[in-house]
Short mmCIF file of C-alpha atoms and ligand atoms in Angstrom, two decimals:
data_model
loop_
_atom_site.label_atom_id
_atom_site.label_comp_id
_atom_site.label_asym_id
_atom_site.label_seq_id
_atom_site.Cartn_x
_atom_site.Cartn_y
_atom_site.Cartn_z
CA UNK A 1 -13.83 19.93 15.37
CA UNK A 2 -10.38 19.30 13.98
CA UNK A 3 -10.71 16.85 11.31
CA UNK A 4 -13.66 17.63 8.59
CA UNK A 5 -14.17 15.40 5.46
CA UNK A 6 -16.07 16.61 2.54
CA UNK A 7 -17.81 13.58 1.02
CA UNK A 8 -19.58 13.63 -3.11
CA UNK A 9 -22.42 11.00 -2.34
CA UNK A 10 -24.02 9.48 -5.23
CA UNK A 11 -26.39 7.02 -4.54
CA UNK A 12 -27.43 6.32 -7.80
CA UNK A 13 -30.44 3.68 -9.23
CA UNK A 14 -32.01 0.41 -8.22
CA UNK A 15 -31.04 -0.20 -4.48
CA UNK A 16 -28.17 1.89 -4.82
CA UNK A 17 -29.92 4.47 -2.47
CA UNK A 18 -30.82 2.38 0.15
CA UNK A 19 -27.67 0.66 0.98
CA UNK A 20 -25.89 3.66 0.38
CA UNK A 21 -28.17 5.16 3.41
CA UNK A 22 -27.14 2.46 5.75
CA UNK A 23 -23.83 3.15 4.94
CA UNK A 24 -24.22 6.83 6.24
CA UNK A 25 -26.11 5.74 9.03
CA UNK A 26 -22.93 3.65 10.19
CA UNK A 27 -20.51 6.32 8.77
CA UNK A 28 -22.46 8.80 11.09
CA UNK A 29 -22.08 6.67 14.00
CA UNK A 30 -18.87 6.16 13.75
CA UNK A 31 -17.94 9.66 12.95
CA UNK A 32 -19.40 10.80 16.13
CA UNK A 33 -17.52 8.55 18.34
CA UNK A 34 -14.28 8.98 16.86
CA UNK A 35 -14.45 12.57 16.50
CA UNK A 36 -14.67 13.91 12.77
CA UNK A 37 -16.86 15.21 10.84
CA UNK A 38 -18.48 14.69 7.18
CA UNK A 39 -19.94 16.61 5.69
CA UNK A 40 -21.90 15.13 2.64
CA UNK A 41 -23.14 16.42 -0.61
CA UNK A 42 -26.12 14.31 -2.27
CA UNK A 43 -25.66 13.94 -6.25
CA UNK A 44 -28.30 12.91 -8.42
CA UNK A 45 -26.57 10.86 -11.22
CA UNK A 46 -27.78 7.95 -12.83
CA UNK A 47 -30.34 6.60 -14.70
CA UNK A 48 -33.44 8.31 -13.43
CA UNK A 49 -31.68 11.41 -13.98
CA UNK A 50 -30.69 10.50 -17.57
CA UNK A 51 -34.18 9.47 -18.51
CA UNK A 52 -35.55 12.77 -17.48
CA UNK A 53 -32.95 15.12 -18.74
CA UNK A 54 -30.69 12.91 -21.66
CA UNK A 55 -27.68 13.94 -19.55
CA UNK A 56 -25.22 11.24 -17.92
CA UNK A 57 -22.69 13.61 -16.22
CA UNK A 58 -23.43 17.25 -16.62
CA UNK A 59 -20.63 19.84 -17.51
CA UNK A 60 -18.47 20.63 -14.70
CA UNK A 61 -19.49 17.35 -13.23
CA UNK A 62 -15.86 16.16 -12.99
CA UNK A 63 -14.30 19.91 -11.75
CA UNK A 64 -16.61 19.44 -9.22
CA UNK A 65 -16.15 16.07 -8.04
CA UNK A 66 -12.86 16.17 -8.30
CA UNK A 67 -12.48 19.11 -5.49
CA UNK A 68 -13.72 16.50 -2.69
CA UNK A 69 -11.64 14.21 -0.39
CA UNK A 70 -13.64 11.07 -1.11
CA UNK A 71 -16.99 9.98 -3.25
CA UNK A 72 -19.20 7.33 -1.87
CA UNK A 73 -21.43 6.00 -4.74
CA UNK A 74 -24.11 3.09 -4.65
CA UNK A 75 -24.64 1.79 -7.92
CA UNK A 76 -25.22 2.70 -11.74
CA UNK A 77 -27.55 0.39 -13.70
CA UNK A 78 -31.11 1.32 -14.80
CA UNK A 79 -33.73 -1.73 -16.70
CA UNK A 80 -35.06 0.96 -19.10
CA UNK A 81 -31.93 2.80 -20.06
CA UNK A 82 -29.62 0.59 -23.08
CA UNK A 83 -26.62 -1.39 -21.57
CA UNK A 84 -23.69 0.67 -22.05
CA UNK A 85 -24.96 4.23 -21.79
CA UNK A 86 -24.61 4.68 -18.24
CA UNK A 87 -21.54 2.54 -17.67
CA UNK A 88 -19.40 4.85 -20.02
CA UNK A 89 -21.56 8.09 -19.46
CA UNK A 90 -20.96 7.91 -15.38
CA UNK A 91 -19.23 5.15 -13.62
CA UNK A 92 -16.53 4.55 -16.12
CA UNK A 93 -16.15 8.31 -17.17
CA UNK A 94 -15.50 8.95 -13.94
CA UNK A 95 -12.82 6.90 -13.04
CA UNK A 96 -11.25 7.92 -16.39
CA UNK A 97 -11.39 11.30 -15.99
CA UNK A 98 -10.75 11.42 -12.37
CA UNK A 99 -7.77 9.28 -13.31
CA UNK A 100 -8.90 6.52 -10.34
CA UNK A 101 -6.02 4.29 -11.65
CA UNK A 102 -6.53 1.29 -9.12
CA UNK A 103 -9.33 -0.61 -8.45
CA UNK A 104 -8.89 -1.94 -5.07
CA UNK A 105 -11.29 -5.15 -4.41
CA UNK A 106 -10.50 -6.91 -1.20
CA UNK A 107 -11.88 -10.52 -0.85
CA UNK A 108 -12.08 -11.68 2.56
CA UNK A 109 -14.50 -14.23 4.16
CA UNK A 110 -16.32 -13.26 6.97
CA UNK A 111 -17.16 -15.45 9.92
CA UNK A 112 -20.49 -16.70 10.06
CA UNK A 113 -20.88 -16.59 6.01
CA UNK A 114 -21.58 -19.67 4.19
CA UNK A 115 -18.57 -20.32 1.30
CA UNK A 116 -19.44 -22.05 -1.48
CA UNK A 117 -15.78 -23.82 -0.78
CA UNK A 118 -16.34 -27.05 0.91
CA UNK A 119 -13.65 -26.97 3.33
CA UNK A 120 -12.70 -23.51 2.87
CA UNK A 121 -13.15 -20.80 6.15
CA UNK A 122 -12.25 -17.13 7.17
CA UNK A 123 -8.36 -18.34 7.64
CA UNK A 124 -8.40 -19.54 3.64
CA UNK A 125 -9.92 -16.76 2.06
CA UNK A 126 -8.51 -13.11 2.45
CA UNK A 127 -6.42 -11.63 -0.22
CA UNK A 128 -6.84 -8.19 -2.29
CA UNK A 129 -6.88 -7.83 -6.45
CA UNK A 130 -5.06 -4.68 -7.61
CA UNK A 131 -7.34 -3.84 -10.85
CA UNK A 132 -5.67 -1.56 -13.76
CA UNK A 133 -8.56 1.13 -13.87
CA UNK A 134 -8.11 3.52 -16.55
CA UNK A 135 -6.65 1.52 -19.95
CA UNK A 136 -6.81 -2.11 -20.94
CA UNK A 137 -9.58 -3.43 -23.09
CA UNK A 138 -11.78 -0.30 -21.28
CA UNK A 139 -9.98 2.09 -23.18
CA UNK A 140 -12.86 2.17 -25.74
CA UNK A 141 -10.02 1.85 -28.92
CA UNK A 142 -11.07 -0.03 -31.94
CA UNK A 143 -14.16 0.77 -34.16
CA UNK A 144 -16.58 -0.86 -36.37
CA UNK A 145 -16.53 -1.32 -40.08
CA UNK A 146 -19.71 -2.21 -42.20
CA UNK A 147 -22.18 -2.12 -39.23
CA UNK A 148 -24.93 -4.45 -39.70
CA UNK A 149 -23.72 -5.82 -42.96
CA UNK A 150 -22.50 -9.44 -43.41
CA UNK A 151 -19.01 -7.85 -44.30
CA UNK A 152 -19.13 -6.29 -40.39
CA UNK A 153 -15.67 -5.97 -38.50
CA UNK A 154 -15.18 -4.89 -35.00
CA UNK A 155 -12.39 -4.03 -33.48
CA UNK A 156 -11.66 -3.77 -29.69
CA UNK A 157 -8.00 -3.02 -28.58
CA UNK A 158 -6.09 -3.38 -25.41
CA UNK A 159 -4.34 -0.37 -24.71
CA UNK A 160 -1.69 -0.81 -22.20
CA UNK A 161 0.98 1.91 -21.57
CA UNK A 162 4.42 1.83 -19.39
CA UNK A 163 3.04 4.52 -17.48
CA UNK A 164 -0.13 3.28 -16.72
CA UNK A 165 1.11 -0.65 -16.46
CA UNK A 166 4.16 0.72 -13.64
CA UNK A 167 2.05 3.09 -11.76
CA UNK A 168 -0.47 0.16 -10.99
CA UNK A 169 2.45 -2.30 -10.26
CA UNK A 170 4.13 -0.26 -8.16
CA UNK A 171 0.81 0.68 -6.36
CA UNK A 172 0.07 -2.89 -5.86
CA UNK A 173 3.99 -3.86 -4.45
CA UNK A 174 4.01 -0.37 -1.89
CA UNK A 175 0.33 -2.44 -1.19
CA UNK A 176 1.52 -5.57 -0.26
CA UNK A 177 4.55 -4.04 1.55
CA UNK A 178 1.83 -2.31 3.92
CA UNK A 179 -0.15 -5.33 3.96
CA UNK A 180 2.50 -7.04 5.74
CA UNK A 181 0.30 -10.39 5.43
CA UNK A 182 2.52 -12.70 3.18
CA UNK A 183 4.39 -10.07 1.72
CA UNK A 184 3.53 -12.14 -1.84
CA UNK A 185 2.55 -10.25 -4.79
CA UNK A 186 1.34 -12.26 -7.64
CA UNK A 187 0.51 -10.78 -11.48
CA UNK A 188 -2.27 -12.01 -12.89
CA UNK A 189 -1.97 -12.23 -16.99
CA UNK A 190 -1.53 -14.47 -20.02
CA UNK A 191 1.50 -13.90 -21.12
CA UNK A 192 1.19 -17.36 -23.16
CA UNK A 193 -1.05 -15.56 -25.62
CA UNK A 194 -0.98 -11.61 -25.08
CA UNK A 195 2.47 -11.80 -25.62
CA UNK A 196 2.53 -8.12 -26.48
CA UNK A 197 0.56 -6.70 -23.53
CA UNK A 198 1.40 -9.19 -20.66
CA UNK A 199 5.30 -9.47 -22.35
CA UNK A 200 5.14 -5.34 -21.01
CA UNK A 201 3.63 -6.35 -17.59
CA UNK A 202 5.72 -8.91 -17.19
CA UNK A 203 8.56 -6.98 -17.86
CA UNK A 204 7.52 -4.31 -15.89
CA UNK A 205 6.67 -6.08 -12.63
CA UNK A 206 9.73 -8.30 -12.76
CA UNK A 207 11.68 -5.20 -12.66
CA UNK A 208 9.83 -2.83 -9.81
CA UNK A 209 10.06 -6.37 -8.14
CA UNK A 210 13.92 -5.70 -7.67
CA UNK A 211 13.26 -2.36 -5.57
CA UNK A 212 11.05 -4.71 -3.44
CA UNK A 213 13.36 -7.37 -2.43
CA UNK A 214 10.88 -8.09 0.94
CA UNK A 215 8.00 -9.02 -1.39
CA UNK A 216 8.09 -12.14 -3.18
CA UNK A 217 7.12 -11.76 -7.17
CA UNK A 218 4.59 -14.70 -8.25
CA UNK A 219 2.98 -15.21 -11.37
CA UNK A 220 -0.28 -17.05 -12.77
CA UNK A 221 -2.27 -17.21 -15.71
CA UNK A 222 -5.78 -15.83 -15.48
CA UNK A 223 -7.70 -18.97 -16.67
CA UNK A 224 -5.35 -20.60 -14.16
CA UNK A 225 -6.18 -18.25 -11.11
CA UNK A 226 -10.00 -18.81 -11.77
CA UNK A 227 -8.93 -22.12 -10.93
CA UNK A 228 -6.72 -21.81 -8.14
CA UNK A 229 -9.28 -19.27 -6.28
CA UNK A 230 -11.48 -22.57 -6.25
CA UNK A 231 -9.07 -24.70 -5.22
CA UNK A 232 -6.22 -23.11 -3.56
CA UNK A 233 -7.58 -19.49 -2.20
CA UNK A 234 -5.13 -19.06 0.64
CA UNK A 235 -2.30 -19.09 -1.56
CA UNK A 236 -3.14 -15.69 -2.27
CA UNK A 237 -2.02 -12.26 -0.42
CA UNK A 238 -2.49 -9.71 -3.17
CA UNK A 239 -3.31 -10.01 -6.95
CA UNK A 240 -2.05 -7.44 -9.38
CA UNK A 241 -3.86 -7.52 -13.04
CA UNK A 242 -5.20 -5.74 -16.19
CA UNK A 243 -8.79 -4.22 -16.14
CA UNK A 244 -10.61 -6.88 -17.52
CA UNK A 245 -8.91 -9.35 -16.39
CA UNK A 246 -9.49 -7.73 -12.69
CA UNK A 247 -13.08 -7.13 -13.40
CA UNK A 248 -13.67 -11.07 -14.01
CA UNK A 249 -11.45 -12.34 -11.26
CA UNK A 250 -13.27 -10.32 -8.59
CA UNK A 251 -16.61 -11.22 -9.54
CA UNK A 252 -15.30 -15.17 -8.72
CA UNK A 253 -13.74 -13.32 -5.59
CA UNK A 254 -16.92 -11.79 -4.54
CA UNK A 255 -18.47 -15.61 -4.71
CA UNK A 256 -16.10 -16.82 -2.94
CA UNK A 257 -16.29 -14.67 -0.02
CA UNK A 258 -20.14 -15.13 0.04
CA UNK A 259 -21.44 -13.17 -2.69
CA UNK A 260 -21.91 -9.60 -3.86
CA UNK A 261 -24.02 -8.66 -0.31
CA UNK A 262 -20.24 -8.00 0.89
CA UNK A 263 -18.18 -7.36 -1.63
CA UNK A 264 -16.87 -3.71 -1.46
CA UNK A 265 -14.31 -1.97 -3.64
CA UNK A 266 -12.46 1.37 -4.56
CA UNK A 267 -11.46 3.38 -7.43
CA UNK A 268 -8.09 5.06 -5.84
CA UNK A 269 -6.27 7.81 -7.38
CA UNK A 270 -3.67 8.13 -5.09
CA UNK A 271 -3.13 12.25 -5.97
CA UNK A 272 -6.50 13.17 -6.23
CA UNK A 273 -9.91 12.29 -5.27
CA UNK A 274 -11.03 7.92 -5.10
CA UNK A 275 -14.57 6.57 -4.90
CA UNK A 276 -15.78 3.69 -3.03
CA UNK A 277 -18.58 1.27 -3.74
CA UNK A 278 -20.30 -1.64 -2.96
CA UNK A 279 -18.76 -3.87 -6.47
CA UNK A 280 -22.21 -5.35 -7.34
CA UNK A 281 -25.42 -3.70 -9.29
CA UNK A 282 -28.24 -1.48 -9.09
CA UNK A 283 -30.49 -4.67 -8.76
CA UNK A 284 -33.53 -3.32 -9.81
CA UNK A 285 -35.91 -6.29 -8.74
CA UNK A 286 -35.18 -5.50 -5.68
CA UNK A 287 -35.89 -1.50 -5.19
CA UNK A 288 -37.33 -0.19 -2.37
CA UNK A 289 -38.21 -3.45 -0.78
CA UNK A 290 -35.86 -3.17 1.97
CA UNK A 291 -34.42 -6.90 1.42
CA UNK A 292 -31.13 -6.07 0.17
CA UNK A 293 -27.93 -6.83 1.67
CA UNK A 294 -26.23 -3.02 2.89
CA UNK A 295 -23.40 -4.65 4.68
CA UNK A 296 -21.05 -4.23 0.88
CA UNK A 297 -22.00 -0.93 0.79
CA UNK A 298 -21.34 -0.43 4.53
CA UNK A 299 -17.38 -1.92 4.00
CA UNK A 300 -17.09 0.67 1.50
CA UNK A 301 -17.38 3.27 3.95
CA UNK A 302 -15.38 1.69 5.51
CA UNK A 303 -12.87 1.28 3.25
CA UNK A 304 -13.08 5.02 2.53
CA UNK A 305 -12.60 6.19 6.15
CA UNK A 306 -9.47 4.42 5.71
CA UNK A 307 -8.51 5.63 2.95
CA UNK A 308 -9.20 9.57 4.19
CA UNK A 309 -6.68 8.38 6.97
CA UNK A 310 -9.39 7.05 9.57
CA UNK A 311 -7.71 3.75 10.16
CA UNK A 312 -9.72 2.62 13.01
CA UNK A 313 -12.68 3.80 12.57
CA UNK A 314 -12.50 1.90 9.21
CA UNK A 315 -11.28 -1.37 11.39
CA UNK A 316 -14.01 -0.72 13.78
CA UNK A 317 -16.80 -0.83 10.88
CA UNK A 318 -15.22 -4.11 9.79
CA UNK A 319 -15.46 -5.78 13.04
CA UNK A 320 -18.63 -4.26 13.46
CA UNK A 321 -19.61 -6.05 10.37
CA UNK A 322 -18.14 -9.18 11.35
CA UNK A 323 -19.74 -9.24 14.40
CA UNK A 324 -23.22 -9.29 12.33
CA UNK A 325 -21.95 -11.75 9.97
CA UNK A 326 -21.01 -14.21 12.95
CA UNK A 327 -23.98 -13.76 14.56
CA UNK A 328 -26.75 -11.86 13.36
CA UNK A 329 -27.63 -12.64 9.51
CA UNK A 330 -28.43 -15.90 8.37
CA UNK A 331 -27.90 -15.34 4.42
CA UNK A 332 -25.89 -12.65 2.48
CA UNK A 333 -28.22 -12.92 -0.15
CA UNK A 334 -31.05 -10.56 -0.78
CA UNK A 335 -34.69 -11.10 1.23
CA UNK A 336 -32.65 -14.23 3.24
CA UNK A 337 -31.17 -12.38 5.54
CA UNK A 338 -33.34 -13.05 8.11
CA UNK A 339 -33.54 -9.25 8.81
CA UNK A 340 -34.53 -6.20 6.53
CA UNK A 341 -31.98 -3.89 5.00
CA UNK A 342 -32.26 -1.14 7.80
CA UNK A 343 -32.02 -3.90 10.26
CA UNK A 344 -28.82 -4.93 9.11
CA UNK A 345 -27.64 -0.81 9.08
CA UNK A 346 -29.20 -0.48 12.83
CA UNK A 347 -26.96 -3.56 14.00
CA UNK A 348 -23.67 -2.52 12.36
CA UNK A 349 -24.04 1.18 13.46
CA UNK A 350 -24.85 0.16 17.31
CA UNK A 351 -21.39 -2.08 17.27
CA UNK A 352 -19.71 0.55 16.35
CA UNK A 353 -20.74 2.82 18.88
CA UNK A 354 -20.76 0.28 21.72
C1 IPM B 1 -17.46 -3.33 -12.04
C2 IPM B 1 -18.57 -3.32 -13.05
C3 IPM B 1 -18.24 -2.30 -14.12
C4 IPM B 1 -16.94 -2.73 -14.79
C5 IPM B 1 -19.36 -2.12 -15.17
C6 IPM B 1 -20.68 -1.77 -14.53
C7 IPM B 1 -18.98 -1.07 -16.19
O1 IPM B 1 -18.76 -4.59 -13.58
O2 IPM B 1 -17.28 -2.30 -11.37
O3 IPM B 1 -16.78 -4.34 -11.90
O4 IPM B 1 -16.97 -3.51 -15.74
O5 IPM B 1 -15.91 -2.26 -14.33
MN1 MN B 2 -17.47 -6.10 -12.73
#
């Protein structure tokens, strides 16, 4: 067999595992049909792992990662383990340190899925958000002063470099190019108040707009675009933003398009090796109940396949998808689907092989 994929799967805590096994089912089904292979490597990260051994990542982790073609991981989140420890110790280390500089979040409605947009359908609601993945407010500068005291100061900076600000602009404008949808690229900031960080995006993306002469530069201001997602979704083709800014935004996206059930997103690193995941939690109330939603998990395979240069196959899994949106499920939402989480793999992976 000619074309052989070696895939880093970490399925990680709450439900993580079981949408992430629907999303092999489908990737195996599809993989058959269309003639590659994967070959796939379990990982045991997260916070089961962490409350057993006190290690997030162990060493050589990253090395090791880093040497496959993709990573497919579920989700990192555990009730007994302190916000914060395993969002820096895994999912955030690794993007860092695999230098997974974009965080590509597409929002598209489905047909079939109920929008909380009176008056808004499929043919309103389709753009992508371009997410800065490695600096911004994420960057972990700043520091604390006189912890616990009534004197306490914290500090938490933006860090926002030319390199780092261009390499994500530019991503996002060769993006849109491909796209080919409305060739409109609009940044995302608030250059009304951050006049120091969004003055160098601005900057910056008014200028690698001149080598793009096809793609038409827009701007809006992030309180604004919360707004205009609301009001005026199809005005949008592809967003380019900051990291926090990007992780807000696309958790209004992910509403919009019918909740987190389908939202699906990737940390791309052009040069080296990107992960894909479904964008919402670990949602622990629902472990091992079979109720919850695989079908953002299963567009992250998707999304990976191509990515690793498996165009249609990745298509195929999105109309397979559709197809179950349309006519199968009768909620996105967890234990209203109508249908059990392996139910929902079952269908998707017999469309694609039909
Ligand atoms: C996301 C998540 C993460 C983020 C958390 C879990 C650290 O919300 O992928 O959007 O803030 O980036
Ligand atoms: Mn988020």
């Amino acid at each position: 067999m000619s074309r052989t994929y070696n895939i880093a799967v970490i399925p990680g805590d709450g439900t993580g595992p079981e949408v992430i096994a629907e999303g092999v089912k489908v990737l195996n089904a599809i993989s058959g049909k269309a003639g590659f292979k994967l070959n796939l490597n379990y990982f045991d990260f997260g916070g089961e792992r962490y409350l057993k051994t006190g290690e997030t990542l162990p060493d050589g982790a990253i090395d090791e990662l880093g040497k496959y073609d993709a990573m497919y991981l579920g989700a990192i989140g555990h009730p007994d383990v302190k916000p914060g420890i395993l969002e820096k110790g895994i999912l955030l280390r690794l993007r860092f340190e695999l230098d997974q500089y974009i965080n590509l979040r597409p929002v598209k409605l489905y047909p079939g899925v109920e929008c909380p947009l009176r008056d808004k359908g499929p043919e309103h609601i389709d753009f992508v958000v371009v997410r800065e993945n490695t600096e911004g407010l994420y960057a972990g500068a700043g520091g604390v002063l006189k912890k616990g005291t009534p004197d306490e100061v914290a500090v938490q900076e933006s860090i926002n470099t030319r390199k780092g600000v261009e390499r994500c602009i530019r991503f996002a404008f060769e993006y849109c190019r491909k796209r080919g949808k409305m060739n409109k690229l609009t940044l995302c900031g608030k250059t009304n108040v951050l006049t120091f960080a969004f003055d160098l995006w601005e900057r910056t993306f008014y200028e690698v707009a001149k080598e793009y002469p096809d793609i038409k530069p827009d701007y809006a201001h992030v309180d604004a675009i919360t707004m205009w997602f609301v009001k005026n979704p199809e005005w949008f083709d592809v967003i380019v933003t900051d990291n926090m800014f990007g992780d807000i935004i696309t958790d209004l996206g992910a509403m919009i398009q019918g909740g987190m059930g389908i939202a699906a997103g990737g940390n791309i690193n052009p040069h080296g090796v990107s992960m894909f995941e479904p964008i919402g939690g670990s949602a622990p109330k629902y472990k091992g109940k079979n109720m919850i939603n695989p079908l953002a998990a299963i567009c992250a395979g998707g999304l990976m396949l191509e990515h690793l240069g498996e165009i249609k196959s990745g298509r195929e899994i999105e109309d397979a998808v559709k197809l179950v949106t349309a006519k199968h499920i009768k909620s996105l939402a967890a234990g209203q689907m109508g249908l059990t989480t392996s139910e929902v793999g079952d269908l998707v992976a017999k469309y694609v092989t039909e």
